[in-house]
Coordinates of N, CA and C in Angstrom, one line a residue:
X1 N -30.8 7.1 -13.8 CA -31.1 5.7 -13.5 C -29.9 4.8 -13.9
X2 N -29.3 3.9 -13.2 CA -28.6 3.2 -13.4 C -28.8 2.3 -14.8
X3 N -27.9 1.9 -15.6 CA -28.0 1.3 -16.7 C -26.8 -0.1 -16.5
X4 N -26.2 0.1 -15.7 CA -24.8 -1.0 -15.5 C -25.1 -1.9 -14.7
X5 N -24.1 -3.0 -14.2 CA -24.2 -3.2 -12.9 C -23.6 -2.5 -12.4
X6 N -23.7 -2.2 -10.8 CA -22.9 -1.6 -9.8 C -23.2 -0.1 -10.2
X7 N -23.8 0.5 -10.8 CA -23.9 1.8 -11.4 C -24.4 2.6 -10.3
X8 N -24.4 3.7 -9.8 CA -24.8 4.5 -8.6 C -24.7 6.1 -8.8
X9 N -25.3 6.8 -8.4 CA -24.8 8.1 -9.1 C -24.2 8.9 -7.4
X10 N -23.1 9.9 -8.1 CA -22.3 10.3 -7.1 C -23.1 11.2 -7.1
X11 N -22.9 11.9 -5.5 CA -23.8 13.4 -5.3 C -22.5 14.1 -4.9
X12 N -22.1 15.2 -5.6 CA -21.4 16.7 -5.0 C -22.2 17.1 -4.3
X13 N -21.9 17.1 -2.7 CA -23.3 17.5 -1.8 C -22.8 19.1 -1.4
X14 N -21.7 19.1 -1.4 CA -20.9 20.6 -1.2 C -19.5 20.4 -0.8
X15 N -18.7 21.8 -1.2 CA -17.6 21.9 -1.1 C -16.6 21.9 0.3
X16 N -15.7 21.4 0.8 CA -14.9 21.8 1.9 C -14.6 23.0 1.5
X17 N -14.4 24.1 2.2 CA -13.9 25.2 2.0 C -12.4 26.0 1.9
X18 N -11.7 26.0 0.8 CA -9.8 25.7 1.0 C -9.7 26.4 0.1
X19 N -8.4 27.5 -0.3 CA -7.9 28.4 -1.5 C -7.5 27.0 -2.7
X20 N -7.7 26.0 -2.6 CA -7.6 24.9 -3.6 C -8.7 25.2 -4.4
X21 N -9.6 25.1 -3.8 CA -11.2 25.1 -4.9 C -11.8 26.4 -5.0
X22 N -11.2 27.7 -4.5 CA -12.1 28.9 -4.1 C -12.9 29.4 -5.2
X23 N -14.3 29.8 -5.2 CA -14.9 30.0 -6.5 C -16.1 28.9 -6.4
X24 N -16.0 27.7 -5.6 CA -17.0 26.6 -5.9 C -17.8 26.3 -5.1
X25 N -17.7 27.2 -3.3 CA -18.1 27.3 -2.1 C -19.7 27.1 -2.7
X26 N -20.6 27.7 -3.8 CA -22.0 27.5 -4.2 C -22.3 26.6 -4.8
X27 N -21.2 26.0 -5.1 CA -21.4 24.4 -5.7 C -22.2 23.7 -5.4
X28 N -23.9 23.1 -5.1 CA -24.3 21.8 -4.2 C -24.7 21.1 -5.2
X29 N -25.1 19.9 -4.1 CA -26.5 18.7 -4.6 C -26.7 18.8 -6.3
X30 N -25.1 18.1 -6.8 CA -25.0 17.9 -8.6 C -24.4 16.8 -8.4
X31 N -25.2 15.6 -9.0 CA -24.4 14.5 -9.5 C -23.2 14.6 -10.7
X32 N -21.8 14.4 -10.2 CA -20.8 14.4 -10.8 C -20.9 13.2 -12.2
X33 N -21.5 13.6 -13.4 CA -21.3 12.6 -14.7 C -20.4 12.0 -15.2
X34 N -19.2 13.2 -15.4 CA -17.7 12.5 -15.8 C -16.6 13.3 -15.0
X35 N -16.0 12.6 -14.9 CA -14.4 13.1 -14.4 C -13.5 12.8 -15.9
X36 N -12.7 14.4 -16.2 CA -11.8 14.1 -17.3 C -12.6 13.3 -18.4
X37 N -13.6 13.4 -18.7 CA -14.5 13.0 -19.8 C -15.2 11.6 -19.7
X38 N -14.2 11.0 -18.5 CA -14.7 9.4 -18.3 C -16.3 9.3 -17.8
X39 N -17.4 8.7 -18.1 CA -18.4 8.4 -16.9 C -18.3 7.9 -15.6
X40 N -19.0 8.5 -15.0 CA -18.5 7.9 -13.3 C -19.8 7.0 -13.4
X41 N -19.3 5.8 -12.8 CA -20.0 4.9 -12.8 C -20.6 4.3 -10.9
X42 N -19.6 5.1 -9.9 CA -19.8 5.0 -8.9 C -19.1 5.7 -7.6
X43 N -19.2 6.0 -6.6 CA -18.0 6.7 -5.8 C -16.8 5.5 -6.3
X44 N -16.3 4.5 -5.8 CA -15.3 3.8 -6.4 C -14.5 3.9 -7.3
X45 N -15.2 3.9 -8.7 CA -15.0 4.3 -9.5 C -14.3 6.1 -9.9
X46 N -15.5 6.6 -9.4 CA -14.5 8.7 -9.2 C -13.5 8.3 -8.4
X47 N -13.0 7.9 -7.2 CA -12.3 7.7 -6.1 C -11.0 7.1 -7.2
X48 N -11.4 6.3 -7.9 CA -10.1 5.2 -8.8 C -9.4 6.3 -9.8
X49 N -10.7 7.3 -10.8 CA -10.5 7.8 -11.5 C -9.8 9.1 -11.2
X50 N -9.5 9.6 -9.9 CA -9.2 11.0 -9.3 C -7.6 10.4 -8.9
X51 N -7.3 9.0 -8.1 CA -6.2 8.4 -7.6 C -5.3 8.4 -8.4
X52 N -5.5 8.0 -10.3 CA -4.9 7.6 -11.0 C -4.9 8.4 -12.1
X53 N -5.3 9.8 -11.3 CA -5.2 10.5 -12.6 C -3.9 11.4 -12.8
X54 N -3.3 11.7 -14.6 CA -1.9 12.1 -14.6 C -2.4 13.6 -15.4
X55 N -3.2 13.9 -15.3 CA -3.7 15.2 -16.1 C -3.6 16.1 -15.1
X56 N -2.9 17.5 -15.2 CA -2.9 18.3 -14.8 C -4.0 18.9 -14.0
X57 N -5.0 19.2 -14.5 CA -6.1 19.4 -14.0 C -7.8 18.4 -14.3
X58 N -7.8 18.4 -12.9 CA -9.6 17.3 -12.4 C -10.4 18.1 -12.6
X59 N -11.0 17.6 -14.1 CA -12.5 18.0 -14.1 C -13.5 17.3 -14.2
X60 N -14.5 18.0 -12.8 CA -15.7 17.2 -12.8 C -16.3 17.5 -13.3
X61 N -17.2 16.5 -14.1 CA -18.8 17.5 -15.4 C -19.9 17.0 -14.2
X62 N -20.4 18.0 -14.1 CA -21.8 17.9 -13.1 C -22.9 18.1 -14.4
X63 N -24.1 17.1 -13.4 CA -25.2 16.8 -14.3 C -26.1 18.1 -14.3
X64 N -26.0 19.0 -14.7 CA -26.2 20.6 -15.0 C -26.9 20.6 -16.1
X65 N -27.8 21.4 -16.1 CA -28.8 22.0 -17.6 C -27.3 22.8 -18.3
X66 N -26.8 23.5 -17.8 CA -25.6 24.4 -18.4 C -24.4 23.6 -18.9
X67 N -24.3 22.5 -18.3 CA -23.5 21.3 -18.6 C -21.7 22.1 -17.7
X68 N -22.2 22.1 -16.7 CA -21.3 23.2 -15.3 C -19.8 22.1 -15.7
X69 N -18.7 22.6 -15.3 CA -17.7 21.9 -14.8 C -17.0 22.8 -13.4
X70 N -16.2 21.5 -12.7 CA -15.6 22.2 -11.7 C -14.4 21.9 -12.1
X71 N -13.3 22.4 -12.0 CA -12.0 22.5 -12.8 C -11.1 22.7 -11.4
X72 N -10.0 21.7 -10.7 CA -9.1 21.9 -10.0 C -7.7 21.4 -10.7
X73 N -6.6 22.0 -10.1 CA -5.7 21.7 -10.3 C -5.5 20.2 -9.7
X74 N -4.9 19.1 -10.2 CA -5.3 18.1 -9.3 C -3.4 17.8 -8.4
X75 N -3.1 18.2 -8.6 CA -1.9 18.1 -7.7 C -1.7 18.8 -6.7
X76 N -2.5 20.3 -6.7 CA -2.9 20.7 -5.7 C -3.7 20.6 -4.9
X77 N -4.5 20.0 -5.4 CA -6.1 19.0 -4.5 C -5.2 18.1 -4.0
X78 N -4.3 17.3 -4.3 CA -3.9 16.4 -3.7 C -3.5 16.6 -2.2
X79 N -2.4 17.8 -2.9 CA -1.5 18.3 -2.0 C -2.5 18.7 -0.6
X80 N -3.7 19.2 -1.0 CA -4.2 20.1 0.1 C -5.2 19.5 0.7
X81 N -5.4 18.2 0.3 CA -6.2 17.3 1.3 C -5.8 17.1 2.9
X82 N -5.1 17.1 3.5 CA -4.4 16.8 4.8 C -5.1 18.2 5.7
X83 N -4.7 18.7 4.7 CA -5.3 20.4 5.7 C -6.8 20.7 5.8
X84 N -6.8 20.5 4.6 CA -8.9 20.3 4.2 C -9.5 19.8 5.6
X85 N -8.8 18.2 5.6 CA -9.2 17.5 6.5 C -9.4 17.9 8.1
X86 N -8.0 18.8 8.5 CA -7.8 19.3 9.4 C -8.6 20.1 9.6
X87 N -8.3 21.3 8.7 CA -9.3 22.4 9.0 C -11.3 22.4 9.3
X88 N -11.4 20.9 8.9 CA -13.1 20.7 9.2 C -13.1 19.4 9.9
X89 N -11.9 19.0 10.5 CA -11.8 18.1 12.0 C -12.1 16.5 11.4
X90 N -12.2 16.4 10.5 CA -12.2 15.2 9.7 C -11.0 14.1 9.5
X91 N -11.4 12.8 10.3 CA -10.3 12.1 10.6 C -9.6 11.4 9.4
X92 N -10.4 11.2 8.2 CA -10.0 10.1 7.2 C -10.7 10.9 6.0
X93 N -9.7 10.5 4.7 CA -10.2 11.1 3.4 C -11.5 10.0 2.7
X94 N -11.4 9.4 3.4 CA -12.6 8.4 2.8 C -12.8 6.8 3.7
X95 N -14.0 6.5 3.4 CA -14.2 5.4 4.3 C -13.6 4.2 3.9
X96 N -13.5 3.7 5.0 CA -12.4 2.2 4.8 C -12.2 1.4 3.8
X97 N -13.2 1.1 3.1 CA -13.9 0.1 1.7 C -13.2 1.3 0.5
X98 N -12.7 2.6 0.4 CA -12.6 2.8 -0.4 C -10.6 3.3 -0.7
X99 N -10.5 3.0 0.6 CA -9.2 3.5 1.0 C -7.9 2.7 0.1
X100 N -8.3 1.2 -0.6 CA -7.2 0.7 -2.0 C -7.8 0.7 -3.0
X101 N -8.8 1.5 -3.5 CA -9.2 1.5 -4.9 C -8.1 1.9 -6.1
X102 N -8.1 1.7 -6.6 CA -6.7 1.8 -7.5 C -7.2 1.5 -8.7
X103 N -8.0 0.9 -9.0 CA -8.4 0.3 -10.8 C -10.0 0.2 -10.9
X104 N -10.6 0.4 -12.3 CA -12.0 0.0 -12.3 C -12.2 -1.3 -11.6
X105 N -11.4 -2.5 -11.5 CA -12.0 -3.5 -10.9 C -12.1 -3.2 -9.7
X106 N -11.1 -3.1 -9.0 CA -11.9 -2.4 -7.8 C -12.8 -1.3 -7.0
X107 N -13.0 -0.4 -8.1 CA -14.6 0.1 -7.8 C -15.3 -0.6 -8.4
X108 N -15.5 -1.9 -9.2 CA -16.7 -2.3 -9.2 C -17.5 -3.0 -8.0
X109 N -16.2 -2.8 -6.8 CA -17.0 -3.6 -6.0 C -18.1 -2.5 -5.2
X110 N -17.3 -1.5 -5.4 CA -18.3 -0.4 -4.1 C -19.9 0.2 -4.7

């Protein structure tokens, strides 16, 4: 349940399928808790926190009884978005409202 303003919980509904993530294809329907230890407080927010991150590897903590992480390399997630996209006919990596997030202030809007 939300405790913030703007607070929303992200859903990992499932994986694109790419040698970037291989291993996570059983992944579903887990709300993503923290990225790199941060709380996600909203898509905007993960979106800000993934854009501007300088750590070697993105990990997401999913809301798991086991306390699950997904662990990617994040420069190779970067790199392999374009193809992702391609490969499952998908025209845009995110919708318009999210496409200059760049700082918490601007996911507080989303």
């Amino acid at each position: 349940f939300p405790t913030l303003p703007g607070e929303q919980p992200v859903v990992l509904a499932q994986f694109l399928l790419h040698e970037v993530n291989y291993g996570y294809e059983g992944v579903t329907q887990h709300i993503v808790s923290h990225f790199n230890g941060a709380p996600v407080r909203n898509i905007s927010h993960l979106v800000s926190l993934v854009n501007e991150c300088k750590d070697r590897y993105a990990r997401f903590q999913l809301d798991h009884d086991d306390g699950f992480e997904v662990v990617l390399d994040h420069a190779a997630g970067m790199a392999a978005t374009p193809a992702i996209l391609a490969a499952h006919r998908i025209s845009e990596a995110c919708s318009p409202n999210l496409r200059n997030v760049s700082s918490w202030e601007g996911a507080t809007q989303g």
